[in-house]
Tab-separated table of C-alpha atoms in Angstrom:
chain	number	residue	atom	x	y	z
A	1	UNK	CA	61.760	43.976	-7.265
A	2	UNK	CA	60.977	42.159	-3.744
A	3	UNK	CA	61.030	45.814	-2.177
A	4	UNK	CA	58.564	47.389	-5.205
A	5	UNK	CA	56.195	44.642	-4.448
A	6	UNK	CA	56.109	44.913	-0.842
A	7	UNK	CA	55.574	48.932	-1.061
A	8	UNK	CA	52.705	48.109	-3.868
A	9	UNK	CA	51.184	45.994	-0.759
A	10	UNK	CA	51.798	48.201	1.917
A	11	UNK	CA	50.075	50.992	-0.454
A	12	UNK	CA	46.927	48.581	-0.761
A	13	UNK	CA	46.645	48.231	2.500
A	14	UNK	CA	46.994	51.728	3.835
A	15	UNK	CA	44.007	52.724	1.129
A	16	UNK	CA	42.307	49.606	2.564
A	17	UNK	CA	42.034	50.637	6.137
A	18	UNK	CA	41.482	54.254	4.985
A	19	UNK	CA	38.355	53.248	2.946
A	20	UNK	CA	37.415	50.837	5.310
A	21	UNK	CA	37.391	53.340	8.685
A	22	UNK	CA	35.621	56.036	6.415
A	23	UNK	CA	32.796	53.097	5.680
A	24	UNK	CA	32.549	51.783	9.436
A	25	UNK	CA	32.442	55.367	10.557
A	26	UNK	CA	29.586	56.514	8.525
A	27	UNK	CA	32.294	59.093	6.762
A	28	UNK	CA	30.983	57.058	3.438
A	29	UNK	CA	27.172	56.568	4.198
A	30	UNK	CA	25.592	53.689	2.935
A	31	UNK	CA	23.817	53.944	-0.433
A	32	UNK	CA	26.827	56.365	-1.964
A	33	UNK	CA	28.759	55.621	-4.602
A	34	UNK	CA	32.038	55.036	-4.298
A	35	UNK	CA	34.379	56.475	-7.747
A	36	UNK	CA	37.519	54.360	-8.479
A	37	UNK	CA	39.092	57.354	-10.272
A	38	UNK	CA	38.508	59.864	-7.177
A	39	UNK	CA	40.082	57.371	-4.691
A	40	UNK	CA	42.808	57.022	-7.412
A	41	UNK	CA	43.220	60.205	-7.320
A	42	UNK	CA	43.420	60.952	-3.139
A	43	UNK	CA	45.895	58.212	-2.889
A	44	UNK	CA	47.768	59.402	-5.581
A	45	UNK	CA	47.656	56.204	-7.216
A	46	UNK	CA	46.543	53.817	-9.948
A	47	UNK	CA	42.964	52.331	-10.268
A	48	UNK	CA	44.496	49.028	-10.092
A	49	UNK	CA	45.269	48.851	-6.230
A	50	UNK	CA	41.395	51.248	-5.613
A	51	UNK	CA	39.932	48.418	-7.741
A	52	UNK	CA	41.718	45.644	-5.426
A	53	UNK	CA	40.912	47.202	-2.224
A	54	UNK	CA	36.972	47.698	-3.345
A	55	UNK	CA	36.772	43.658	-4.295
A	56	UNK	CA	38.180	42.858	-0.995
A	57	UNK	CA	35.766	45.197	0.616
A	58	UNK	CA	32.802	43.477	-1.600
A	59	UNK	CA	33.778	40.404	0.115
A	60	UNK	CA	33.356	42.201	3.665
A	61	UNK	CA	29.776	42.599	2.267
A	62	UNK	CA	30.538	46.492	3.013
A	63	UNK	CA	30.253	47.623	-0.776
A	64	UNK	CA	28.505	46.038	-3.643
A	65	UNK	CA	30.265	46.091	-7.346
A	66	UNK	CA	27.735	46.783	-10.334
A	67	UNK	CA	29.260	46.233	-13.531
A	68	UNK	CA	27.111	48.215	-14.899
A	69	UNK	CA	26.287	51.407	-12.325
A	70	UNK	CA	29.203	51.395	-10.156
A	71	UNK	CA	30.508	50.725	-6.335
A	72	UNK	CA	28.034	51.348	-3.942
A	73	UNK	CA	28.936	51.222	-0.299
A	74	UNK	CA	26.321	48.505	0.865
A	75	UNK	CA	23.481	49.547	3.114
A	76	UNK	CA	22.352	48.146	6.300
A	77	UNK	CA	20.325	45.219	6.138
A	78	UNK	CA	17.881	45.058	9.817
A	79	UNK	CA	16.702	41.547	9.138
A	80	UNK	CA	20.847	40.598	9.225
A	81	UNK	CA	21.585	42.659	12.360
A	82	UNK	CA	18.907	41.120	14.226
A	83	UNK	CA	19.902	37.484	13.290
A	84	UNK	CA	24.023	38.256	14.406
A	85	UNK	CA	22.278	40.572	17.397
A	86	UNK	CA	20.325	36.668	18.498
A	87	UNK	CA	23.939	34.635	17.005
A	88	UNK	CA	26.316	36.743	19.465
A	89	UNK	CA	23.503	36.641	22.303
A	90	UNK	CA	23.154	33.233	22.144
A	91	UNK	CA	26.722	32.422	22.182
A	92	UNK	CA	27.938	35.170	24.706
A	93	UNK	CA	25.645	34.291	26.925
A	94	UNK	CA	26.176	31.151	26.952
A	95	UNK	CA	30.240	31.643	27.715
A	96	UNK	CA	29.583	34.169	30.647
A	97	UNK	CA	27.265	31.591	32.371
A	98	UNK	CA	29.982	29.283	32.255
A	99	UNK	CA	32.560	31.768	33.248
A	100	UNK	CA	30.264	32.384	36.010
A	101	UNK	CA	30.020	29.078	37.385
A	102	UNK	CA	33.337	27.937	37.280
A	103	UNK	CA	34.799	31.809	38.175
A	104	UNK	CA	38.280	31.442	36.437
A	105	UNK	CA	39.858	34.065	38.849
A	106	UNK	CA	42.840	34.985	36.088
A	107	UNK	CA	39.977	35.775	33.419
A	108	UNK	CA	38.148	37.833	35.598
A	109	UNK	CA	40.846	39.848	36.168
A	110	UNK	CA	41.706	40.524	32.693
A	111	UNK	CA	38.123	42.017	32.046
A	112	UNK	CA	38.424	44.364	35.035
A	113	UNK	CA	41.734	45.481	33.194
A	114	UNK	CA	39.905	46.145	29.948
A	115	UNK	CA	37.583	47.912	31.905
A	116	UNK	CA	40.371	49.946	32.968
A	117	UNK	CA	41.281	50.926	29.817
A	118	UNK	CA	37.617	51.889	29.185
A	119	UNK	CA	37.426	53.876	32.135
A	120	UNK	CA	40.826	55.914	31.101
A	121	UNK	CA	39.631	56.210	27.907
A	122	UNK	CA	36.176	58.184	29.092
A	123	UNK	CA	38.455	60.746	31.201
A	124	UNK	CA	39.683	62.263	27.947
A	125	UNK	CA	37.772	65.412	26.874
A	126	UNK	CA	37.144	64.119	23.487
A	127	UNK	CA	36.649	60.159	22.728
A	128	UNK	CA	37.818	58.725	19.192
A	129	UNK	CA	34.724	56.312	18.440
A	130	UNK	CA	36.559	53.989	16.648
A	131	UNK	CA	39.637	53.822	19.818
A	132	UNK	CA	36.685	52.692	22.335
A	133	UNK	CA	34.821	50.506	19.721
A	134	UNK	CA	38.475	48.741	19.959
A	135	UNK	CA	37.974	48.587	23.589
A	136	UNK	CA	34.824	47.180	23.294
A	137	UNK	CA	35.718	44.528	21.281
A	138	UNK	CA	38.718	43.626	23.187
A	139	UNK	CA	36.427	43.221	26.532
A	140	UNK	CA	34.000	40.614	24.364
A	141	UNK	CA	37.155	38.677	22.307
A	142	UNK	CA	38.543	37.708	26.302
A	143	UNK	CA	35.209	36.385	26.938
A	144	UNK	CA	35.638	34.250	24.085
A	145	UNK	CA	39.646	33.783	24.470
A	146	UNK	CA	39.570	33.205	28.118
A	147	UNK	CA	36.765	30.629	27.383
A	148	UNK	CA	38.932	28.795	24.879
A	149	UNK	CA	36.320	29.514	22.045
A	150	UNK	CA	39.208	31.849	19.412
A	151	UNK	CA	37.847	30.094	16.864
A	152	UNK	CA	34.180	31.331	17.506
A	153	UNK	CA	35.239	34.961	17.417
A	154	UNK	CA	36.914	34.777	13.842
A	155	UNK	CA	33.694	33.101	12.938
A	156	UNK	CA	31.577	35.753	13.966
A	157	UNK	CA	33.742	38.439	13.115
A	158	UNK	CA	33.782	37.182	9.438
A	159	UNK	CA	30.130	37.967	9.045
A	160	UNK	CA	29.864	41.084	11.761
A	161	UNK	CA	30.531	44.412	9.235
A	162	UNK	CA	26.826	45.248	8.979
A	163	UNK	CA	26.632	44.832	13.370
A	164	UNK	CA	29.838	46.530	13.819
A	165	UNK	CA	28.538	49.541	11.667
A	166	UNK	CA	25.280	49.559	13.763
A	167	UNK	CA	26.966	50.215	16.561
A	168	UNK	CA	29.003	52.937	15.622
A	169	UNK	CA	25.636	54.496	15.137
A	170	UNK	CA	25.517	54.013	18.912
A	171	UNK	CA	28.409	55.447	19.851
A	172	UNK	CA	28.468	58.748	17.083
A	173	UNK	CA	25.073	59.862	17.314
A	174	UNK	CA	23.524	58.459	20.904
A	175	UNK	CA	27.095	59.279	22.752
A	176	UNK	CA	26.176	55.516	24.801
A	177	UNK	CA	30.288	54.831	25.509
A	178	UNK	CA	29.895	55.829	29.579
A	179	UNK	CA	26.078	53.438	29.249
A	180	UNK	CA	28.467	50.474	27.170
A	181	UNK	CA	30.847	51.203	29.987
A	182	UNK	CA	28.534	50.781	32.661
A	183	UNK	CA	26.749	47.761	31.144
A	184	UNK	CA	30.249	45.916	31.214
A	185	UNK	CA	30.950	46.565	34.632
A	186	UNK	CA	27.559	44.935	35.345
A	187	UNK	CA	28.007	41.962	33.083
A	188	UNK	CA	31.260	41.533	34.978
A	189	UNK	CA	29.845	41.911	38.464
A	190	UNK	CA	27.074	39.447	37.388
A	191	UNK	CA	29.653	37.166	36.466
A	192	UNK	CA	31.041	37.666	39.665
A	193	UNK	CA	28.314	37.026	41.121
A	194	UNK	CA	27.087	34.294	39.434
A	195	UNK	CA	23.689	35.605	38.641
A	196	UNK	CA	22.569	34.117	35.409
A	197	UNK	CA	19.186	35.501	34.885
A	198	UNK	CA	20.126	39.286	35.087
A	199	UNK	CA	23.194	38.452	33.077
A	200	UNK	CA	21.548	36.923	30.125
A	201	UNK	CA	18.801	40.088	30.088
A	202	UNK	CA	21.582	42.580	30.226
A	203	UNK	CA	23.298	41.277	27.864
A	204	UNK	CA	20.529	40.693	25.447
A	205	UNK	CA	20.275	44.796	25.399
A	206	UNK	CA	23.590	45.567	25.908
A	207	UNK	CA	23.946	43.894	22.019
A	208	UNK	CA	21.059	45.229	20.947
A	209	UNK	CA	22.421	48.705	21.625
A	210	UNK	CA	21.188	52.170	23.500
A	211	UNK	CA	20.281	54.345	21.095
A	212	UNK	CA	16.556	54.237	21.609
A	213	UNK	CA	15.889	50.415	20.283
A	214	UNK	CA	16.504	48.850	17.236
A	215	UNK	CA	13.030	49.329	15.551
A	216	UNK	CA	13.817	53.603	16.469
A	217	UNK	CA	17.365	52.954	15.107
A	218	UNK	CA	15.565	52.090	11.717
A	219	UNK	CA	13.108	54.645	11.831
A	220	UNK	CA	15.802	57.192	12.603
A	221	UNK	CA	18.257	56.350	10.008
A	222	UNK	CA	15.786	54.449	7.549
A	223	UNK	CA	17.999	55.827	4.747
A	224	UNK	CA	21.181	53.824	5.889
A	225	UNK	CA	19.110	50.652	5.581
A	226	UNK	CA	17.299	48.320	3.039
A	227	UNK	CA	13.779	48.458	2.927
């Protein structure tokens, strides 16, 4: 029984990151409808554990459940980005000031080593978005870690679906992982360097993304988002 349960689970979960990845990565664009039978039916499973997975990605805020008209994967709200855009700005900022006055010599070290792993990563002849959005994240969690501030990541991550999905606009369709690369290498040196002011600007568009400016990201891709 214990070993039926725990393969029911392990089930959910694979369909969970499955329908998840296809939703961060645009594979599912927002607006479409989402059918619980045909995922059912390309798991090879039941609509109980589709049903399951789509509530838990409701409360991601990355579909929306209608009763009445179906599962909709949600679309893009601009107003939101720009408010957890100024949220992780604010806060970031904040921490890499401090890491730059007090240069912690251990931390700084561990974001040269991410950087590392960015830099390996951009040798290959084809990059997986999703394996250097990882990398990304990683190199903005130590800020936070290495600052003593966990807690502040989970926060924001809780409420960062609709950002993280911006930026994978970034990365697919404006190619910007060697310009990410190169803004981290900056943001470290400024850290370094203890030079606030071009931190804090650099940082502000480094969030905001490459991929023309947020108002052209809209205009571009106006379908993806609410009006």
């Amino acid at each position: 029984m214990e070993a039926t349960t725990k393969r029911r689970e392990f089930i959910k979960d694979r369909i969970y990151e499955d329908v998840r990845h296809d939703i961060i990565t645009f594979h599912y664009q927002p607006g479409e409808k989402l059918s619980e039978y045909s995922l059912a039916e390309k798991f090879g499973v039941s609509r109980s554990p589709v049903r399951s997975v789509l509530q838990k990605l409701e409360s991601e805020s990355l579909v929306v459940i209608d009763p009445q008209r179906g599962t909709f994967v949600t679309k893009l709200d601009y107003d939101y980005i720009r408010d957890i855009i100024y949220l992780r700005w604010c806060v970031e900022s904040t921490l890499m000031c401090q890491i730059a006055e007090q240069q912690p010599k251990a931390l700084l070290l561990e974001l040269w080593e991410c950087l590392e792993q960015q830099k390996q990563l951009l040798l290959c002849d084809s990059i997986d978005p999703e394996e250097f959005t990882e990398l990304d994240n990683a190199f903005h969690q130590t800020i936070y870690t290495g600052s003593h501030r966990e807690n502040l990541w989970e926060i924001i991550q809780a409420v960062n679906t609709s950002y993280l999905r911006f930026r994978m606009l970034d990365l697919v369709e404006g190619n910007s992982h060697r310009s990410i690369y190169q803004d981290h290498c900056k943001l470290v040196q400024y850290m370094e360097n203890n030079n606030a002011e071009e931190l804090r600007s650099l940082l502000h568009q480094h969030l905001n993304g490459n991929l023309q400016n947020n108002e052209g990201i809209k205009l571009e891709y106006k379908e993806y988002f609410t009006a």
